Amino acid sequence: MSLAAGRPYLAIPGPSVMPDAVLQAMHQPAPNIYEGDIVTMVQAMVPDLRRVAMTEGKVAIYISNGHGAWEASLANVVSPGEKVLVCVTGRFGNGWAEMAEGLGIEAVRLDFGTKTGIDAARLEEALRADTGHSYKAVLFSHVDTASSLRNDPRPLRAALDAAGHPALLMADCIASMACEEFHMDAWGVDIAVTGSQKGLMVPPGLAFIFVNRRAEEARRAMPRVSRYWDWTPRLDPEFFYQFFGGTAPTHHLFGLRAALDLLHDEGIEHVWKRHQTLARTIWAACEAWGSDNGAMRLNVADPALRSHAVTALGLGERNGSALRQWVARNAGVTLGIGLGMATEEDPKGEGFFRIGHMGHVNAHMVLGMLGTLEAGMRAIGVHHGPGGLEAAARVVASG
Amino acid sequence: MSLAAGRPYLAIPGPSVMPDAVLQAMHQPAPNIYEGDIVTMVQAMVPDLRRVAMTEGKVAIYISNGHGAWEASLANVVSPGEKVLVCVTGRFGNGWAEMAEGLGIEAVRLDFGTKTGIDAARLEEALRADTGHSYKAVLFSHVDTASSLRNDPRPLRAALDAAGHPALLMADCIASMACEEFHMDAWGVDIAVTGSQKGLMVPPGLAFIFVNRRAEEARRAMPRVSRYWDWTPRLDPEFFYQFFGGTAPTHHLFGLRAALDLLHDEGIEHVWKRHQTLARTIWAACEAWGSDNGAMRLNVADPALRSHAVTALGLGERNGSALRQWVARNAGVTLGIGLGMATEEDPKGEGFFRIGHMGHVNAHMVLGMLGTLEAGMRAIGVHHGPGGLEAAARVVASG
Amino acid sequence: MSLAAGRPYLAIPGPSVMPDAVLQAMHQPAPNIYEGDIVTMVQAMVPDLRRVAMTEGKVAIYISNGHGAWEASLANVVSPGEKVLVCVTGRFGNGWAEMAEGLGIEAVRLDFGTKTGIDAARLEEALRADTGHSYKAVLFSHVDTASSLRNDPRPLRAALDAAGHPALLMADCIASMACEEFHMDAWGVDIAVTGSQKGLMVPPGLAFIFVNRRAEEARRAMPRVSRYWDWTPRLDPEFFYQFFGGTAPTHHLFGLRAALDLLHDEGIEHVWKRHQTLARTIWAACEAWGSDNGAMRLNVADPALRSHAVTALGLGERNGSALRQWVARNAGVTLGIGLGMATEEDPKGEGFFRIGHMGHVNAHMVLGMLGTLEAGMRAIGVHHGPGGLEAAARVVASG
Amino acid sequence: MSLAAGRPYLAIPGPSVMPDAVLQAMHQPAPNIYEGDIVTMVQAMVPDLRRVAMTEGKVAIYISNGHGAWEASLANVVSPGEKVLVCVTGRFGNGWAEMAEGLGIEAVRLDFGTKTGIDAARLEEALRADTGHSYKAVLFSHVDTASSLRNDPRPLRAALDAAGHPALLMADCIASMACEEFHMDAWGVDIAVTGSQKGLMVPPGLAFIFVNRRAEEARRAMPRVSRYWDWTPRLDPEFFYQFFGGTAPTHHLFGLRAALDLLHDEGIEHVWKRHQTLARTIWAACEAWGSDNGAMRLNVADPALRSHAVTALGLGERNGSALRQWVARNAGVTLGIGLGMATEEDPKGEGFFRIGHMGHVNAHMVLGMLGTLEAGMRAIGVHHGPGGLEAAARVVASG
């Protein structure tokens, strides 16, 4: 007998839970793509997208996943043979660096490990050392989906300014956009990239690049950009198809329209605050479980550095995988695998797992997921400190 | 700021949560109703329905809600002017009696209150007193959705047998079918009625009457039955439209097919056991919350008499309503109102509420709902004993 | 090889083609049925329903099919043992009479055949002969779905008035409501019944009874009406559940809301006119095909008596069935079977078929269906006159 | 009054009409993308995709539109600075050439106009002249969506062979795949690219590149390919995410699975034959309308060169646009605009339009669309020859 038969809850760090309104909006006939409603719909979405990133800049929409957005953003401002400086705080920082290398760009890595986030002083030092300003851009993950570290863009901007370095500041916001507080313009980010399938609550398949004037200038200085990645016509399309470099992704656009309505009806600041409170709910439970010699450990010790959208954590031995399997089979919850967490003792990273709490997530879903973790730890025999669920409920109660 | 934005959870005692597979199955063009796939689909559903009620008898499908099924069941076996004996254990027992009266039937009530269920000895006494066998049927609620009392049919059958009374035993299984263990044939129930929107997980709009040979005989003895309610052609249709006394409820049938697949793929015994375990999960939390002078009280004190599909409970003063509102606004959970629970001190029954845990419900949903109750009680200042959520998780862990 | 793979077109006389907006509206989670959005939604639907019937009267909504509406309407105003006069112009007139008989009502039939509609003079004569005013009601089909005859209610009202007979005029508008011009109040109809699955474009499962003051008075004079059929609480509900005599048919209501929006956005007069023009389109083709010794014959010779929602027609021999099968297999169109058209030479009525053109139907669908008829007649070797498709296009062109 | 209210028919040359099964399959919760059902589903789809292209080669799936597939295919086998030879027979041939130029590739065009298709002799001549074998590839459109020309790949392969030229033969099958007969291996095509939104009946957002061994060898000889476009891991993925160079396009994959089932259940040869017959149906009507000094002209005079998936045609003056507007407003049909058809007398190409008849299209839809064209021509006063609709029905009748 299993207690899993019921509505399953997908608590992986993306794709996130799709709202019914989004799936319904996508369930409709193909539209005309040459004229009519879809044209006006897309034009009206552009300002709504920009309000999510808090920018007066422009946005290019791509049919691609996040890896495509990584490649596209670089392809517009860095030429083969040029250099970028990549702040690595987990697997996804490395991923962006590899995409750069695939374009023939030299990616110089500053590796900050997976526990403590970017040290802005070290970044500033590296920038000062680059006296010839060979770095065209500084890349970083706002949130690294693997480590669940959250890097504040402000100290990075300050480091660039202090060093007087003209490199563009490029933020990977794939796991953070519409989850974490973010003010692209106020915080001095030049390029921000994201995807549809996390905070934006739309199936994977769309990506977005937000650019400011400095980024546009950098594009204009490029000798050549491939037509699919070139953001120029996408930012300022004369014809509708130019938004998408060809055929429009009709059904994703229907879904995105519904998702933007949900976000702005709630209020983007409220969305951020909801994510923050639910993250604190999870932390409260996990810290209680880790007390009293409990096995549970959050990957990021400092709450100020923790993502509000994803949480990486460890249980020791193979218990991360065992717990994931137990809750999937017995309780209807799917957790994310640990990523980039292998150690010598745990070569497959099976002691780790991740909780996605991004997008369409409320107190019921989070408290239920935590309840199944407690049940699962008990069932598979993992020692855990007391009071985790009460602690979580206390955070929800205080709102 | 609210923590409710996310997938809402409807925890009322019906309609229950609709599985995605059911809603998807209903999202399709209208079919031909004169021939083709729908005809064979319905024919194949009949045995699957009978397996839910555990009967070798027949089933009549009605386009109606549960009130319609109440009326239909009586209309087939009791004539105006005749008498039935109704065992009342909550509002819905009275409801069926009123439907009888609307048909001109005299409904004699045995009222057992809303706390302790049917006293079979008292029933037997009443039957023995009916020396002329004027009662054509004994009516009872397998589960009364208002009080959440569960009445075991076996002692009732025994009472009839002991009294040597030929009345039909008619069970209202609207809130229990496909949730609670039920063996129509083995337990001696002659007529069982249910609806689509609870354990069967299909939107409201279909009702089902299961009948055995004794019930069919009673029907044959009737002078007249209205054509819409007459189950005769529905039980043994020569033409497809006779299944439904006219046009088939096409989209509900698509949904029902999907729901029956879910039930039988899981296994109906497993479905019962899942409901039982999840009910015990809820009780464990509520009993802990009621300890230490906590305000919470389950309506039914004896676990053996409690439904596994719905739980009625009280918090005192207006706190039932306050808690319902808090979890709806802040946590994404909709609880049921207390029904038939008004007292002198609480004329609107606002101290009470109900939890629906019927149908498509798993451990995640139940533990999450309990988590929001704890958060809500804390937020609105209701005193509650400690350890409720841990106690719940413990039940889930032990499966 | 078949040319049927593509979107199928269901051209049977109900259920009709479901608009995407209706199916989408039905694809959503179960709602709370005790309070909230659904309550206000239903309250706002009532005037929109009344505008479809063009009445200042009231409407009762039933979870049932049309047969249920037939029974319900009679159950409210005619007692067992009383008499009604039924004007029969096809199978469905007889059907209503049989439902009356099932209620113990004496149904006196005036049979007008299936070709020429009701002779109001004969009706008046019958009413005059009923000097004791024993007929409580005169029943007729606005459109008989089997014969596709359309009976104008005005001469019938005039006959009642001329005869000074107080019987209620009861119209079966199941196949005509929201298709054919209809003014319940202005035309003197006392009770009009319909279903959800034809002009209202919602899956089968809801029925509606519109009543005026005379009908309400007749109800008040009844000694007893069964609670499920009693329209009294449904017309003026104090509590939400009374609209439906119990649990609300949630998903049908979502669909109905969407359908009413479609109807009133188009404008009900425009809806009637569209049906009329498309019917004339079909007639033009069929008359051309019947010319030049062609085999095709419309069942109703006089255009003034033809339905604008359904067309019954014959091809001779078994060619009705053969044509139906050919277009289903080869062209993606499902036609309706002939109903009540059996003759001695054609005991199964296989020379006949019906075209449904009710509800969500446009010029493309109708012209395409006619195109497949011409292809099919040619393929199976049925002689047909020339110019049918051009004649049809001409009607569409002139709008 | 309009006759458009009903199910609209989108007859543009892509996106095509989405089958209900595809939209339903896409209407489901986000799945786990690390393990489980989606992994096995995708692995099983690969052979089904290859069967559509009739190849023993491999397939790379991209999240992109057709323009992305154009870029991706070139990026894998041609380096910046190298040359390709492009056979242009309409706007989309030019489009591929421009994508090449965006990658820094020199695109030498052989322009064959928009009426008569590729002259293989001229191609052979050009290849013989390239004695240094500087052309890395010969690009052509199997069907050009703008002109509706269909180019047989076989003479092109023969020209390459006759010239002894080692260039890869690259086919743009975006508008033809799963519509037109195509045997990638047997016909000697090395690389074939297509998108999801035409013959594959899935919303825009996926693209596919089929490659044979020669193409794989050419890839291996490339000094560098960007990681998003590199097909190497996509063809032979070690991990699931490598199929898609990152996050999987979950919902499109659900839709694609349903679409492949439809195609292979019908049989790909039957699908081709259906498209051919429906194309002939359209031509028959249009040729009749063009007779007797009718205004209508198919863009491609030779039936052997016409696409079976899209038809470009002209009415003279601004009548193409006028007709498009009339049928959209009055009949529920959306036609495609003329593309690349501007002339001096008609600078906006308003005399032209296109009919899409690709994918989920049956006889009913095509005959209905033709019916609305005849009605529209009559309504807007365009002279047309007689007998178009009968001619069309005749083709359908003969199957």
PDB file of C-alpha atoms in Angstrom, chain D residues 73-86 105-106 108 127 130 132-139 157 160 165-170 190-191 214-215 217-223:
ATOM      1  CA  SER D  73      22.593  22.513 -39.431  1.00  0.00           C
ATOM      2  CA  LEU D  74      25.153  24.822 -41.028  1.00  0.00           C
ATOM      3  CA  ALA D  75      27.023  25.456 -37.785  1.00  0.00           C
ATOM      4  CA  ASN D  76      27.850  21.771 -37.541  1.00  0.00           C
ATOM      5  CA  VAL D  77      29.365  21.271 -40.978  1.00  0.00           C
ATOM      6  CA  VAL D  78      30.498  24.599 -42.450  1.00  0.00           C
ATOM      7  CA  SER D  79      33.014  26.951 -40.855  1.00  0.00           C
ATOM      8  CA  PRO D  80      33.082  30.740 -41.144  1.00  0.00           C
ATOM      9  CA  GLY D  81      34.833  31.665 -44.364  1.00  0.00           C
ATOM     10  CA  GLU D  82      33.772  28.498 -46.191  1.00  0.00           C
ATOM     11  CA  LYS D  83      31.244  28.357 -49.018  1.00  0.00           C
ATOM     12  CA  VAL D  84      27.848  26.806 -49.684  1.00  0.00           C
ATOM     13  CA  LEU D  85      25.789  26.712 -52.849  1.00  0.00           C
ATOM     14  CA  VAL D  86      22.142  27.634 -52.318  1.00  0.00           C
ATOM     15  CA  ILE D 105      29.734  31.519 -44.510  1.00  0.00           C
ATOM     16  CA  GLU D 106      29.783  32.599 -48.118  1.00  0.00           C
ATOM     17  CA  VAL D 108      26.537  31.467 -53.446  1.00  0.00           C
ATOM     18  CA  LEU D 127      29.212  22.022 -59.342  1.00  0.00           C
ATOM     19  CA  ASP D 130      33.757  24.286 -58.701  1.00  0.00           C
ATOM     20  CA  GLY D 132      38.400  22.977 -56.132  1.00  0.00           C
ATOM     21  CA  HIS D 133      35.363  21.632 -54.317  1.00  0.00           C
ATOM     22  CA  SER D 134      35.024  24.800 -52.348  1.00  0.00           C
ATOM     23  CA  TYR D 135      31.313  24.265 -51.779  1.00  0.00           C
ATOM     24  CA  LYS D 136      30.912  22.374 -48.555  1.00  0.00           C
ATOM     25  CA  ALA D 137      27.192  21.887 -49.095  1.00  0.00           C
ATOM     26  CA  VAL D 138      24.338  22.314 -51.536  1.00  0.00           C
ATOM     27  CA  LEU D 139      21.246  23.740 -49.858  1.00  0.00           C
ATOM     28  CA  ARG D 157      21.655  14.042 -55.799  1.00  0.00           C
ATOM     29  CA  LEU D 160      26.173  15.968 -57.356  1.00  0.00           C
ATOM     30  CA  HIS D 165      31.294  16.736 -56.132  1.00  0.00           C
ATOM     31  CA  PRO D 166      31.656  15.847 -52.440  1.00  0.00           C
ATOM     32  CA  ALA D 167      29.415  18.629 -51.100  1.00  0.00           C
ATOM     33  CA  LEU D 168      26.730  17.598 -48.628  1.00  0.00           C
ATOM     34  CA  LEU D 169      23.151  17.723 -49.906  1.00  0.00           C
ATOM     35  CA  MET D 170      21.123  19.617 -47.297  1.00  0.00           C
ATOM     36  CA  ASP D 190      22.757  14.013 -46.212  1.00  0.00           C
ATOM     37  CA  ILE D 191      21.098  16.479 -43.864  1.00  0.00           C
ATOM     38  CA  ARG D 214      28.669  11.691 -44.271  1.00  0.00           C
ATOM     39  CA  ALA D 215      27.214  14.546 -42.256  1.00  0.00           C
ATOM     40  CA  GLU D 217      32.059  12.891 -40.706  1.00  0.00           C
ATOM     41  CA  ALA D 218      31.813  16.489 -41.808  1.00  0.00           C
ATOM     42  CA  ARG D 219      31.027  17.466 -38.220  1.00  0.00           C
ATOM     43  CA  ARG D 220      34.062  15.667 -36.930  1.00  0.00           C
ATOM     44  CA  ALA D 221      36.238  17.660 -39.290  1.00  0.00           C
ATOM     45  CA  MET D 222      35.028  20.983 -37.888  1.00  0.00           C
ATOM     46  CA  PRO D 223      37.490  22.931 -35.728  1.00  0.00           C
TER      47      PRO D 223
END
